[in-house]
Amino acid sequence: MISPIRSLQSKILFLFVSLLIAVLLLAMSTVLSQNYQHSRQQLEQRMATSAKVVRFKLVADADVLLRSLTTLAKDFSVKQLIASGEQDPDSLESALLNHKRRLKSDFALVLNADQQIIAGTTELSQQVVFDFDLTPFSDHDIRLMAFSDGYYLIKVAPVKYVESTNAANAWLVMGININHLIDQSLAELSGFNVSLLVSPSQPEFIASTLVLNDFQLLAQSGHIFGASMHEIDLAEHALVAGVFPLGFVNQTQLFVLLSTDKKKAFLSFNALIVQLMGIIVLSVIVAFLAAFFVSKGVTKPLRSLAKIAENIRLGNYVNDIPHSSTIEVESLSQALNTMQHSIQEREAQINQLAYFDTLTKLPNRNQFYSTLESRLLEHKKRAASLAILQLDLDRFKEVNDTLGHEFGDNLLKTLAQRLKTFVYPQVFLAHFTADEFGLILPDIDPLQLESILQQFEKLFSLAFVVDDIALDIDASVGVAVYPQDAENAAKLLQCSDIAMHTCKDKHVHYLCYQPSLNKHSLLRLSLMSELRAAILDNQLELFYQPKLDIEQQKIVSVECLVRWHHPEHGFIQPDEFIPLAEQSGHIRALTEWAIKTALAQHKSWLKQGIELQMAVNISAVDLIDLKLPALVAQLMSSHGLSPHSLKLEVTESAVMAEPDQALQALCMLNQMGIKLSIDDFGTGFSSMAQLKKMPLDELKIDKSFVLDLNNDEDDEVIVKSTVELAHNLGLSVVAEGVEDLLTLNKLKGFGCDIAQGYFIAKPMTAENFIAWWDPVRLQQLISHGALHD
């Protein structure tokens, strides 16, 4: 028996383990002690900061409510409703309900000069008496009041029928249930669970983000005021909490209690990682030095063995491997000798695996491909035809799922044996992968191919018996012929693969390749290369679709839409060639052509007395290209036109693709005086925060929300809300897809500015537009609701 003491591995392991255990124990005791103190200090600082965040958030909510309420109190129509409120309380309550919803408050009240409730949106109006000074509730601080159903953040605004007077004629009161403000979003913002409470001696909790059980236990925990941070033990776990003053409830001070789970609170990962890294580095250095001296005695024989291993790697096998007195080195020498013999055996196995399938013992795809290439060279010399068949079993996955993979493997073996019985001179059979097989039929006569395929199909006419189970198995066979379908191995396999998958889709047994089967034909590639030539050869044309100013009842602008009349393929839809232009990089040339053509047409129409703004679409590629503003400036200058004659439309998805670069380009265009529009609004994922930064002039509602506006209440809400949003942002609104008078009238009721669609006019050529343009006739058609005629 070999003594363990002689083992080099034992010596190294013992030294490593002893040193590492000692160092790590010392490090862990130091780190844990320091980390706890550091974590506590950090937690106190975080709580103080988060308390300020909570106060800032509630003050901001109160400020928003106060500013909105103040604005409402100065509204003339609201003053009229309040003045007549005692005679017509229903109208006043209806208006209060609308404003309550818009301002997202929970109730709204109107008090007369004597602070008596004359109208309200809640049953509180029958319970509450405002017999105290309302003035403090009109400041910008947090003011809460207790009602029967909870606490509310209250703001008050005086209503003066004559603004110059000092006395208030009435009071507007609105409140938000504090439970709607103390929610999970505030907890995520502050990083703690948030609870509001009053009365230092006997705390009363009025709102909290804690789960109900924790909230009840915390409320029963007794006196919690004192130090800035407490540790509170609940039934199932412990909390760390801090209390900070916040505001007032009536005359009682309001506090915020921030809490978090104690286990999470005292984790200071950064400090822990830094300290542990230092200890680990120290441990590695010490262990390395120890290992160096221990291993020094065995380096010489190891170098010799390393040289032998390198020779084996290069294929230079050796017969004499030196021995060593060290057990590990001797074992390594024996292992190298064994490895050398194993490598020689595996080389033979790898050669087999590289060219043969282990399951069916047939040639694999690699050998099929190399054989196909060599036979193609041979057939090319003799000008002979060759066919390949690629077959795939139908429902093979179902067989595996039902009867198991072992049964499926046996089925493939049985199939391979049956395919070997196919009679054809010098046929080459291979198993690609799973249930796919390939055959090479040399010297094929295309006229006899159909009969050969029918003969091949008979291989599947009899059931396959596997493990005493008979199965009817069909296969989908794709056929490709050299040289008529392809002239090299890769393309020939591609053609047979396309035919095979089409065969599956059409549920037929076999199918010969045809160019029409290839959905990824050269047509798209040819269109990409021909697009630039199309721009130069005047194959492109701009169509113009009028836009109606709903309020003024007149046409104020047109959208310029690109059309391609291909000399060979006829009319090509923009949805087909615009993406190709973006992929190929031709979109910049296309945009330049569109803007240049639109401005030239605009100048021509000006001479005819037609003054309309030209709207041209630009893509995401154009938008992030900072050369676009310079190009637009050059074209505007060369045509002698004012910036207001051009509007650029870009989709919101294009804006959001590269928001920073998009904002820079839009700002440059805006500084030039170019009008900017967001197209297809509502179909993308634009951020309101990002959108409001954009120097936009117009927002276009996508036609998908307008087409069914008369029948879909959701579309009606979306369109109406979008119009209000745009107007609040100072933007005009264009509605696309207007196809009837009822839709146009509904948009007018929503306050929409511009309408565009087939009801007004379809896109038309410049010549047809001139024939269509007649201001007198257009005004008559507009008045009769028949503009599209």
JSON list of N, CA and C in Angstrom, two decimals, residues 572-600:
[
{"chain": "A", "resi": 572, "resn": "ILE", "atom": "N", "xyz": [-45.01, 48.98, -57.35]},
{"chain": "A", "resi": 572, "resn": "ILE", "atom": "CA", "xyz": [-44.48, 48.35, -56.14]},
{"chain": "A", "resi": 572, "resn": "ILE", "atom": "C", "xyz": [-44.93, 49.16, -54.93]},
{"chain": "A", "resi": 573, "resn": "GLN", "atom": "N", "xyz": [-45.54, 48.47, -53.96]},
{"chain": "A", "resi": 573, "resn": "GLN", "atom": "CA", "xyz": [-46.07, 49.14, -52.78]},
{"chain": "A", "resi": 573, "resn": "GLN", "atom": "C", "xyz": [-44.94, 49.76, -51.95]},
{"chain": "A", "resi": 574, "resn": "PRO", "atom": "N", "xyz": [-45.19, 50.92, -51.34]},
{"chain": "A", "resi": 574, "resn": "PRO", "atom": "CA", "xyz": [-44.17, 51.54, -50.48]},
{"chain": "A", "resi": 574, "resn": "PRO", "atom": "C", "xyz": [-43.74, 50.62, -49.34]},
{"chain": "A", "resi": 575, "resn": "ASP", "atom": "N", "xyz": [-44.69, 49.81, -48.81]},
{"chain": "A", "resi": 575, "resn": "ASP", "atom": "CA", "xyz": [-44.33, 48.90, -47.72]},
{"chain": "A", "resi": 575, "resn": "ASP", "atom": "C", "xyz": [-43.30, 47.88, -48.14]},
{"chain": "A", "resi": 576, "resn": "GLU", "atom": "N", "xyz": [-43.15, 47.65, -49.46]},
{"chain": "A", "resi": 576, "resn": "GLU", "atom": "CA", "xyz": [-42.18, 46.68, -49.96]},
{"chain": "A", "resi": 576, "resn": "GLU", "atom": "C", "xyz": [-40.81, 47.31, -50.17]},
{"chain": "A", "resi": 577, "resn": "PHE", "atom": "N", "xyz": [-40.76, 48.53, -50.73]},
{"chain": "A", "resi": 577, "resn": "PHE", "atom": "CA", "xyz": [-39.44, 49.06, -51.07]},
{"chain": "A", "resi": 577, "resn": "PHE", "atom": "C", "xyz": [-38.87, 50.03, -50.03]},
{"chain": "A", "resi": 578, "resn": "ILE", "atom": "N", "xyz": [-39.71, 50.61, -49.15]},
{"chain": "A", "resi": 578, "resn": "ILE", "atom": "CA", "xyz": [-39.17, 51.50, -48.12]},
{"chain": "A", "resi": 578, "resn": "ILE", "atom": "C", "xyz": [-38.28, 50.72, -47.15]},
{"chain": "A", "resi": 579, "resn": "PRO", "atom": "N", "xyz": [-38.72, 49.53, -46.62]},
{"chain": "A", "resi": 579, "resn": "PRO", "atom": "CA", "xyz": [-37.79, 48.76, -45.77]},
{"chain": "A", "resi": 579, "resn": "PRO", "atom": "C", "xyz": [-36.52, 48.35, -46.48]},
{"chain": "A", "resi": 580, "resn": "LEU", "atom": "N", "xyz": [-36.62, 48.04, -47.80]},
{"chain": "A", "resi": 580, "resn": "LEU", "atom": "CA", "xyz": [-35.42, 47.70, -48.56]},
{"chain": "A", "resi": 580, "resn": "LEU", "atom": "C", "xyz": [-34.49, 48.90, -48.64]},
{"chain": "A", "resi": 581, "resn": "ALA", "atom": "N", "xyz": [-35.06, 50.08, -48.81]},
{"chain": "A", "resi": 581, "resn": "ALA", "atom": "CA", "xyz": [-34.23, 51.29, -48.87]},
{"chain": "A", "resi": 581, "resn": "ALA", "atom": "C", "xyz": [-33.50, 51.51, -47.55]},
{"chain": "A", "resi": 582, "resn": "GLU", "atom": "N", "xyz": [-34.18, 51.25, -46.43]},
{"chain": "A", "resi": 582, "resn": "GLU", "atom": "CA", "xyz": [-33.53, 51.42, -45.13]},
{"chain": "A", "resi": 582, "resn": "GLU", "atom": "C", "xyz": [-32.42, 50.40, -44.93]},
{"chain": "A", "resi": 583, "resn": "GLN", "atom": "N", "xyz": [-32.67, 49.14, -45.36]},
{"chain": "A", "resi": 583, "resn": "GLN", "atom": "CA", "xyz": [-31.66, 48.11, -45.20]},
{"chain": "A", "resi": 583, "resn": "GLN", "atom": "C", "xyz": [-30.43, 48.36, -46.07]},
{"chain": "A", "resi": 584, "resn": "SER", "atom": "N", "xyz": [-30.65, 48.86, -47.29]},
{"chain": "A", "resi": 584, "resn": "SER", "atom": "CA", "xyz": [-29.55, 49.04, -48.23]},
{"chain": "A", "resi": 584, "resn": "SER", "atom": "C", "xyz": [-28.82, 50.37, -48.06]},
{"chain": "A", "resi": 585, "resn": "GLY", "atom": "N", "xyz": [-29.40, 51.27, -47.26]},
{"chain": "A", "resi": 585, "resn": "GLY", "atom": "CA", "xyz": [-28.78, 52.58, -47.09]},
{"chain": "A", "resi": 585, "resn": "GLY", "atom": "C", "xyz": [-29.21, 53.60, -48.13]},
{"chain": "A", "resi": 586, "resn": "HIS", "atom": "N", "xyz": [-30.14, 53.20, -49.06]},
{"chain": "A", "resi": 586, "resn": "HIS", "atom": "CA", "xyz": [-30.61, 54.12, -50.09]},
{"chain": "A", "resi": 586, "resn": "HIS", "atom": "C", "xyz": [-31.67, 55.08, -49.57]},
{"chain": "A", "resi": 587, "resn": "ILE", "atom": "N", "xyz": [-32.08, 54.91, -48.31]},
{"chain": "A", "resi": 587, "resn": "ILE", "atom": "CA", "xyz": [-33.16, 55.74, -47.78]},
{"chain": "A", "resi": 587, "resn": "ILE", "atom": "C", "xyz": [-32.77, 57.22, -47.76]},
{"chain": "A", "resi": 588, "resn": "ARG", "atom": "N", "xyz": [-31.47, 57.51, -47.56]},
{"chain": "A", "resi": 588, "resn": "ARG", "atom": "CA", "xyz": [-31.06, 58.91, -47.54]},
{"chain": "A", "resi": 588, "resn": "ARG", "atom": "C", "xyz": [-31.26, 59.55, -48.92]},
{"chain": "A", "resi": 589, "resn": "ALA", "atom": "N", "xyz": [-30.87, 58.81, -49.97]},
{"chain": "A", "resi": 589, "resn": "ALA", "atom": "CA", "xyz": [-31.08, 59.34, -51.33]},
{"chain": "A", "resi": 589, "resn": "ALA", "atom": "C", "xyz": [-32.57, 59.47, -51.63]},
{"chain": "A", "resi": 590, "resn": "LEU", "atom": "N", "xyz": [-33.36, 58.52, -51.14]},
{"chain": "A", "resi": 590, "resn": "LEU", "atom": "CA", "xyz": [-34.81, 58.57, -51.36]},
{"chain": "A", "resi": 590, "resn": "LEU", "atom": "C", "xyz": [-35.43, 59.76, -50.64]},
{"chain": "A", "resi": 591, "resn": "THR", "atom": "N", "xyz": [-35.00, 60.01, -49.42]},
{"chain": "A", "resi": 591, "resn": "THR", "atom": "CA", "xyz": [-35.52, 61.16, -48.67]},
{"chain": "A", "resi": 591, "resn": "THR", "atom": "C", "xyz": [-35.13, 62.46, -49.34]},
{"chain": "A", "resi": 592, "resn": "GLU", "atom": "N", "xyz": [-33.88, 62.55, -49.78]},
{"chain": "A", "resi": 592, "resn": "GLU", "atom": "CA", "xyz": [-33.43, 63.76, -50.48]},
{"chain": "A", "resi": 592, "resn": "GLU", "atom": "C", "xyz": [-34.27, 63.99, -51.74]},
{"chain": "A", "resi": 593, "resn": "TRP", "atom": "N", "xyz": [-34.54, 62.92, -52.50]},
{"chain": "A", "resi": 593, "resn": "TRP", "atom": "CA", "xyz": [-35.37, 63.06, -53.71]},
{"chain": "A", "resi": 593, "resn": "TRP", "atom": "C", "xyz": [-36.78, 63.52, -53.35]},
{"chain": "A", "resi": 594, "resn": "ALA", "atom": "N", "xyz": [-37.36, 62.95, -52.29]},
{"chain": "A", "resi": 594, "resn": "ALA", "atom": "CA", "xyz": [-38.73, 63.30, -51.91]},
{"chain": "A", "resi": 594, "resn": "ALA", "atom": "C", "xyz": [-38.83, 64.76, -51.49]},
{"chain": "A", "resi": 595, "resn": "ILE", "atom": "N", "xyz": [-37.88, 65.22, -50.67]},
{"chain": "A", "resi": 595, "resn": "ILE", "atom": "CA", "xyz": [-37.93, 66.62, -50.22]},
{"chain": "A", "resi": 595, "resn": "ILE", "atom": "C", "xyz": [-37.70, 67.57, -51.39]},
{"chain": "A", "resi": 596, "resn": "LYS", "atom": "N", "xyz": [-36.73, 67.23, -52.23]},
{"chain": "A", "resi": 596, "resn": "LYS", "atom": "CA", "xyz": [-36.43, 68.08, -53.38]},
{"chain": "A", "resi": 596, "resn": "LYS", "atom": "C", "xyz": [-37.64, 68.16, -54.32]},
{"chain": "A", "resi": 597, "resn": "THR", "atom": "N", "xyz": [-38.27, 67.02, -54.60]},
{"chain": "A", "resi": 597, "resn": "THR", "atom": "CA", "xyz": [-39.43, 66.99, -55.50]},
{"chain": "A", "resi": 597, "resn": "THR", "atom": "C", "xyz": [-40.61, 67.74, -54.89]},
{"chain": "A", "resi": 598, "resn": "ALA", "atom": "N", "xyz": [-40.83, 67.56, -53.57]},
{"chain": "A", "resi": 598, "resn": "ALA", "atom": "CA", "xyz": [-41.94, 68.24, -52.90]},
{"chain": "A", "resi": 598, "resn": "ALA", "atom": "C", "xyz": [-41.75, 69.76, -52.93]},
{"chain": "A", "resi": 599, "resn": "LEU", "atom": "N", "xyz": [-40.55, 70.23, -52.69]},
{"chain": "A", "resi": 599, "resn": "LEU", "atom": "CA", "xyz": [-40.30, 71.67, -52.70]},
{"chain": "A", "resi": 599, "resn": "LEU", "atom": "C", "xyz": [-40.44, 72.26, -54.11]},
{"chain": "A", "resi": 600, "resn": "ALA", "atom": "N", "xyz": [-39.98, 71.49, -55.12]},
{"chain": "A", "resi": 600, "resn": "ALA", "atom": "CA", "xyz": [-40.14, 71.96, -56.49]},
{"chain": "A", "resi": 600, "resn": "ALA", "atom": "C", "xyz": [-41.61, 72.06, -56.85]}
]
